[in-house]
Short mmCIF file of C-alpha atoms in Angstrom, two decimals:
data_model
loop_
_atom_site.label_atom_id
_atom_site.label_comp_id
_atom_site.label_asym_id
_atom_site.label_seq_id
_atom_site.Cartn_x
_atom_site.Cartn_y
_atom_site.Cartn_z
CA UNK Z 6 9.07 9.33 -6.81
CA UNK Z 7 6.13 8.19 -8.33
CA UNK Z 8 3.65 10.07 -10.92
CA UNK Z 9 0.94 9.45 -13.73
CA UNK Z 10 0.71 11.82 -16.32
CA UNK Z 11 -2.52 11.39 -17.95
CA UNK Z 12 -2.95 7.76 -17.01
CA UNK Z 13 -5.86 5.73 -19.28
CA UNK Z 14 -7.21 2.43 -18.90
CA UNK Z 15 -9.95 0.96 -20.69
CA UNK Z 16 -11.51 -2.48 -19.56
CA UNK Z 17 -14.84 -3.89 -20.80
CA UNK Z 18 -15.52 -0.67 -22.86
CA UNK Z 19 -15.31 1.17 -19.38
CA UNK Z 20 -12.37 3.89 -18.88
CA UNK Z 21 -11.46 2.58 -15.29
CA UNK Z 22 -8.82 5.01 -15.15
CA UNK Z 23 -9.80 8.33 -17.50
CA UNK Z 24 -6.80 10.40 -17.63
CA UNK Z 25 -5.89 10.44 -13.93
CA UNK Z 26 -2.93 12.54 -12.98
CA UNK Z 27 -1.19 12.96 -9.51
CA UNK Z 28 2.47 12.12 -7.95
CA UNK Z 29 3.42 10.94 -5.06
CA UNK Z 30 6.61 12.31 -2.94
CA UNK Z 31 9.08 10.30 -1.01
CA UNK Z 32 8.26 9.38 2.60
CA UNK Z 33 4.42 10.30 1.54
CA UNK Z 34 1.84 7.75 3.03
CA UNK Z 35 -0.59 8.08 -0.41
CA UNK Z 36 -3.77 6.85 0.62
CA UNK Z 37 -6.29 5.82 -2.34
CA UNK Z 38 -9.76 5.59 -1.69
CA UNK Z 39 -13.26 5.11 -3.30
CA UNK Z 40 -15.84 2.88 -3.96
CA UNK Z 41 -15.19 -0.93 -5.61
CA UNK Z 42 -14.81 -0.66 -9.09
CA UNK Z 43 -13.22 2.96 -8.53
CA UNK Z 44 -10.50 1.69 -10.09
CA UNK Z 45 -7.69 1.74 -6.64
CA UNK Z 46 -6.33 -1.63 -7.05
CA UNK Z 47 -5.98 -1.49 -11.04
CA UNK Z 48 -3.84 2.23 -10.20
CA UNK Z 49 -1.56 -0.16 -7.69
CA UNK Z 50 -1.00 -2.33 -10.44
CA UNK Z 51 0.43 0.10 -12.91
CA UNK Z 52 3.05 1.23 -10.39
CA UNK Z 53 4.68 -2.24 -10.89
CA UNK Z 54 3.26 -2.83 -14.36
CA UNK Z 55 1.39 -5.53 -13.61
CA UNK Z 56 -1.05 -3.70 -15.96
CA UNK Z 57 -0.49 -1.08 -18.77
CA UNK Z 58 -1.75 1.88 -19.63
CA UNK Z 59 -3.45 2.57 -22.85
CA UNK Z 60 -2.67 6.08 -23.50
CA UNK Z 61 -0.44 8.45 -20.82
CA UNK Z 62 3.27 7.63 -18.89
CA UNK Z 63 3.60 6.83 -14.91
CA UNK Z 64 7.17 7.62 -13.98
CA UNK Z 65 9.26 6.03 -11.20
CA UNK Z 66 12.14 8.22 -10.08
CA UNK Z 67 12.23 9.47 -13.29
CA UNK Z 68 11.66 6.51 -15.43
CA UNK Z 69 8.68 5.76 -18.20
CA UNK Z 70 8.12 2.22 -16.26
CA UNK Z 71 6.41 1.35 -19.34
CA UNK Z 72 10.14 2.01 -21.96
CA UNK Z 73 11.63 -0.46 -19.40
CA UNK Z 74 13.14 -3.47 -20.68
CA UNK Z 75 13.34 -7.06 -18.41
CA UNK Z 76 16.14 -5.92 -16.66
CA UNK Z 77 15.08 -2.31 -16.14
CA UNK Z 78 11.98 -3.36 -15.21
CA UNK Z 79 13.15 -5.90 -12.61
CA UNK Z 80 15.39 -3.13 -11.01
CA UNK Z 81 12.53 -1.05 -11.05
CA UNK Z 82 10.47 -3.49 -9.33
CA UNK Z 83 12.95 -4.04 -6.47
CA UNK Z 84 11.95 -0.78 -5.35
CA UNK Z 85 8.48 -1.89 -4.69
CA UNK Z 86 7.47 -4.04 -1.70
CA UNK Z 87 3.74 -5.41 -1.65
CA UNK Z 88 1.64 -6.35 0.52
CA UNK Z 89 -1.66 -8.24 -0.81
CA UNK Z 90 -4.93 -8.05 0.55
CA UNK Z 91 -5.48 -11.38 1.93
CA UNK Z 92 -1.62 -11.67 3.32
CA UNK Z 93 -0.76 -14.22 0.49
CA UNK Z 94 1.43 -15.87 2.27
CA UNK Z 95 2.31 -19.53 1.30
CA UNK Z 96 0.12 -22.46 3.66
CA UNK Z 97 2.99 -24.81 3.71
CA UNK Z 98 5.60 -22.66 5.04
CA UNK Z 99 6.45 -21.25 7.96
CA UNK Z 100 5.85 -17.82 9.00
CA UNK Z 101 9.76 -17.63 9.03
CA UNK Z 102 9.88 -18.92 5.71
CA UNK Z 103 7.27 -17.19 4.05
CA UNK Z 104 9.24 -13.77 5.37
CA UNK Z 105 12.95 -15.51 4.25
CA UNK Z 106 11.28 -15.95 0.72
CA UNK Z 107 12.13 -13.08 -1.61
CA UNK Z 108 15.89 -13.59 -0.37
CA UNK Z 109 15.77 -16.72 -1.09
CA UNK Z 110 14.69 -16.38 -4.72
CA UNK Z 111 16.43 -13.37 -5.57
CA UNK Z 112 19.74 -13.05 -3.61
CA UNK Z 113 22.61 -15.28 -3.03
CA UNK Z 114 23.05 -14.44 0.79
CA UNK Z 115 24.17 -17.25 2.99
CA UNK Z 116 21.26 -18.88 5.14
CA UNK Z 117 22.29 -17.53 8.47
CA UNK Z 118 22.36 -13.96 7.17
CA UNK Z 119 18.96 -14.51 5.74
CA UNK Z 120 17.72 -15.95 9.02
CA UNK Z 121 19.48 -12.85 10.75
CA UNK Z 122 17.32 -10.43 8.43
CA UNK Z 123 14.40 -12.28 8.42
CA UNK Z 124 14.18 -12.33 12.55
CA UNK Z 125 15.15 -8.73 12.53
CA UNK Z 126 11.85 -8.20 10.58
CA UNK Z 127 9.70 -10.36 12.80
CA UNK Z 128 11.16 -8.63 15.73
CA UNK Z 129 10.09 -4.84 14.27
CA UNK Z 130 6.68 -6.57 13.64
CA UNK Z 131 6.68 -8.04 16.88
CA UNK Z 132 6.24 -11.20 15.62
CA UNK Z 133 9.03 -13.07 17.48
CA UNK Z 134 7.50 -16.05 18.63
CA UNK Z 135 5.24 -17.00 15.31
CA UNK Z 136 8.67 -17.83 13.38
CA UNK Z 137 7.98 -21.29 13.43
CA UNK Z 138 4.20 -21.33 13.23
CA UNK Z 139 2.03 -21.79 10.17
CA UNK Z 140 0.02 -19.72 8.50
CA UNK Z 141 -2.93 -21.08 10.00
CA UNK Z 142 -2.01 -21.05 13.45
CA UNK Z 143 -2.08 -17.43 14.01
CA UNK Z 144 -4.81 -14.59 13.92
CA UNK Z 145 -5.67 -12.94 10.45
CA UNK Z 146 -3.83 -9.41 11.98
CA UNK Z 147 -0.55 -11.55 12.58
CA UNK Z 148 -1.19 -12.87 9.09
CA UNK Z 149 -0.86 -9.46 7.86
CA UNK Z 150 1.92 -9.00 9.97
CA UNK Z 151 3.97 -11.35 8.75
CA UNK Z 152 3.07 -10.34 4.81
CA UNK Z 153 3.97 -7.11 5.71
CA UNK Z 154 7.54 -8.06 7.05
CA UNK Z 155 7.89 -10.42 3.76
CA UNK Z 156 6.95 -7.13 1.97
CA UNK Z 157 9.66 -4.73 3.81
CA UNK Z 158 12.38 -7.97 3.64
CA UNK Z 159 14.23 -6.78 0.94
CA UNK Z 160 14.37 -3.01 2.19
CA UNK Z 161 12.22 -1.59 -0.47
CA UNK Z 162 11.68 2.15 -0.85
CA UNK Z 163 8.21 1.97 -1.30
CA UNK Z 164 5.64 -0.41 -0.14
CA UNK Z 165 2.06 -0.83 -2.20
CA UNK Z 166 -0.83 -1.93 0.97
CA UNK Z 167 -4.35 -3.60 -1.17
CA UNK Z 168 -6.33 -3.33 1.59
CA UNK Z 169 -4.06 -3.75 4.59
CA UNK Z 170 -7.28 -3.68 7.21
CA UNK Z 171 -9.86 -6.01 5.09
CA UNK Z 172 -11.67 -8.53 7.33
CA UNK Z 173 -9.70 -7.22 10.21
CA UNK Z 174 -11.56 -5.97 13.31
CA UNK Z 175 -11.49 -2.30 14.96
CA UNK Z 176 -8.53 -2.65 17.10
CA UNK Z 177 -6.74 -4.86 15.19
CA UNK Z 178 -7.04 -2.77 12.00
CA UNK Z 179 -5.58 0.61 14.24
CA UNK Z 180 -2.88 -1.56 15.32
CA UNK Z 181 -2.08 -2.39 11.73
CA UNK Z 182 -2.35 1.46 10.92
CA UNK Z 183 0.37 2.18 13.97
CA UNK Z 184 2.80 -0.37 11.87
CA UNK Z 185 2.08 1.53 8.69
CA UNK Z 186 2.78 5.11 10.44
CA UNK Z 187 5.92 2.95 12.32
CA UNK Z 188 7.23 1.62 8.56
CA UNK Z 189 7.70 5.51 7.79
CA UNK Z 190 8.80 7.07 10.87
CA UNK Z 191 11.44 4.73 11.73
CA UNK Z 192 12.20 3.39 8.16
CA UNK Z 193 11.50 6.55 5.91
CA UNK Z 194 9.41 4.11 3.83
CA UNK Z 195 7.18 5.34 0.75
CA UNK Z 196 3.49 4.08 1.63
CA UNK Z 197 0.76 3.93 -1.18
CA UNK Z 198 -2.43 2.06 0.77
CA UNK Z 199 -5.44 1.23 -1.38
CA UNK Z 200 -8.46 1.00 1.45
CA UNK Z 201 -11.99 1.72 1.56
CA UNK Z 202 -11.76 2.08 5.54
CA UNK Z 203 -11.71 6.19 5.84
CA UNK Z 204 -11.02 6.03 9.68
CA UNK Z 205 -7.59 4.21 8.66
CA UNK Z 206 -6.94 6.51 5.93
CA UNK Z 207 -7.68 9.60 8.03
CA UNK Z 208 -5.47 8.34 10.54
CA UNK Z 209 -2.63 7.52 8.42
CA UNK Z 210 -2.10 9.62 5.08
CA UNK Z 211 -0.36 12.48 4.42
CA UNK Z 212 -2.13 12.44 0.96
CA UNK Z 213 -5.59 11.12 0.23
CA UNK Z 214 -6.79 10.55 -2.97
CA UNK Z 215 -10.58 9.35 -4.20
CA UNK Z 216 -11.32 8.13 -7.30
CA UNK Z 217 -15.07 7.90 -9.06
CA UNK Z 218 -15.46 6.83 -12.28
CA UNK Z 219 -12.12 6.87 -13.43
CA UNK Z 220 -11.42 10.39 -11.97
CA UNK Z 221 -9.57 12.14 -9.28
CA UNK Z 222 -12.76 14.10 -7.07
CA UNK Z 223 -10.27 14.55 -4.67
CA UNK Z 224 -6.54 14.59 -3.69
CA UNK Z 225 -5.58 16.68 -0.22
CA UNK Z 226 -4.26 16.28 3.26
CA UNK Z 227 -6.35 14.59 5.65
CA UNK Z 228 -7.42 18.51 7.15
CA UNK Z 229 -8.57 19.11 2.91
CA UNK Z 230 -10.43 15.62 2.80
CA UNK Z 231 -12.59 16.04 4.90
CA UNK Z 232 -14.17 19.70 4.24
CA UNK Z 233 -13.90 18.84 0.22
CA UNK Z 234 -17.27 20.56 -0.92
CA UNK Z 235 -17.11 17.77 -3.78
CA UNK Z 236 -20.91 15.74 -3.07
CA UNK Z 237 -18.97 12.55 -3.75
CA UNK Z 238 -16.17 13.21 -1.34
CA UNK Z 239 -18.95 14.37 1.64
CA UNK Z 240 -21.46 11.50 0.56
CA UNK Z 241 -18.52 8.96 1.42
CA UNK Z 242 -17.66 10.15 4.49
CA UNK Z 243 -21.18 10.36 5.61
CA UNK Z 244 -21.28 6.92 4.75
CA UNK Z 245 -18.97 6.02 7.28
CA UNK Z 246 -20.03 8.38 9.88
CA UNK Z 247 -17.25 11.18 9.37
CA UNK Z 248 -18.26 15.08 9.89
CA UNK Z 249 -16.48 18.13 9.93
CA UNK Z 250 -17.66 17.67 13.72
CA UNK Z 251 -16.73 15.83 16.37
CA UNK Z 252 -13.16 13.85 16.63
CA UNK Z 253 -12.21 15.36 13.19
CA UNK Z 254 -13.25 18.92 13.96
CA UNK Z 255 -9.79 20.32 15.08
CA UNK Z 256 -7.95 19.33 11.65
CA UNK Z 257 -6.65 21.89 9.67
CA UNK Z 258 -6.66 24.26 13.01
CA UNK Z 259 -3.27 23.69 14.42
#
């Protein structure tokens, strides 16, 4: 579904990205991780060419993203739902109108059916009763909430997370784990989450990947992750207090 072959990107005389290849499968939760400046968000970014490569391809089912013309590109780009770091939604709207957005600017459905879809959404996100609230009014995790239902509004196949638990706290970060595992299981969404919170990406990838100065140091299954014998890959677990022992010690012994 998606892959880069041999993906380059120099910024500031630095290869952020030094010919990183991997691909990721449909109904895969991809999990990027690494330190800042490892170069996760700037890979998110090329999926939906916000950014170009300077030397390699990345492929969405089976097209050069970066041969697309505008209306290619925009088709392509349907396929993608985001959702940004800080929520991004829109101060002045409503919650239901932030969500009712993307219809409203890209399709010509009648009002009603977007209201229909749009509480549909809230309802899967149990967000029922924040419809008619601002922004403002509600906690940071139902913030995130609602940016992820603007992101799935338009039924994408895959949906880029840029740090979906940032600023969150412990229990409200698993809950917003449970809606990413929820978004595949009962939607067969395509998840690629940028995070530097290993618990969360432990918990939720089929795939993790860590980048390091431009490279790939690692790429396996949560099980693989976590006995890598790459120093990188152990020093960053340490850092958040994950062993081989403890509540990880029976992965990979099913």
């Amino acid at each position: 579904m998606i892959r880069f072959e041999n993906v380059t990107k120099v910024l500031g005389n630095r290869a952020v990205l030094d010919g990183i290849d991997f691909e990721v499968g449909p109904g895969e939760t991809f999990v990027i991780v690494g330190l800042s400046g490892a170069g996760k968000s700037v890979t998110l970014k090329h999926m939906i060419r916000l950014m170009q490569p300077d030397a390699g391809r990345i492929v969405i089912d089976g097209e050069d993203i970066n041969q697309l013309g505008r209306n290619g590109l925009r088709q392509a780009r349907a396929k993608f739902g985001v959702l940004f770091q800080g929520a991004a939604l829109l101060q002045w709207m409503s919650v239901r109108d932030n969500v009712a957005l993307p219809l409203r600017e890209h399709t010509k459905l009648p009002d009603d059916e977007i209201l229909r879809r749009v509480d549909q959404k809230l309802e899967l996100l149990s967000l029922d009763d924040a419809g008619d609230k601002f922004p403002s009014d509600i906690s940071g995790g139902m913030q995130k909430r609602a940016g992820l239902a603007r992101a799935i509004i338009m039924d994408p196949q895959i949906v880029l997370y840029d740090e979906p638990t940032s600023g969150l706290d412990p229990v409200t970060s698993r809950r917003i784990d449970d809606l990413i595992v929820n978004m595949r299981e009962r939607l067969g969404i395509t998840s690629v989450v940028v995070t530097h919170d290993l618990h969360s990406a432990l918990a939720i990838g089929s795939r993790i990947m860590m980048l390091h100065e431009g490279r790939i140091v690692e790429n396996a299954p949560p099980e693989g992750f976590i006995r890598s014998k790459d120093p990188t890959v152990q020093s960053f677990l340490e850092s958040q207090y994950i062993t081989k022992k403890g509540k990880w010690e029976g992965m990979g012994h099913e």
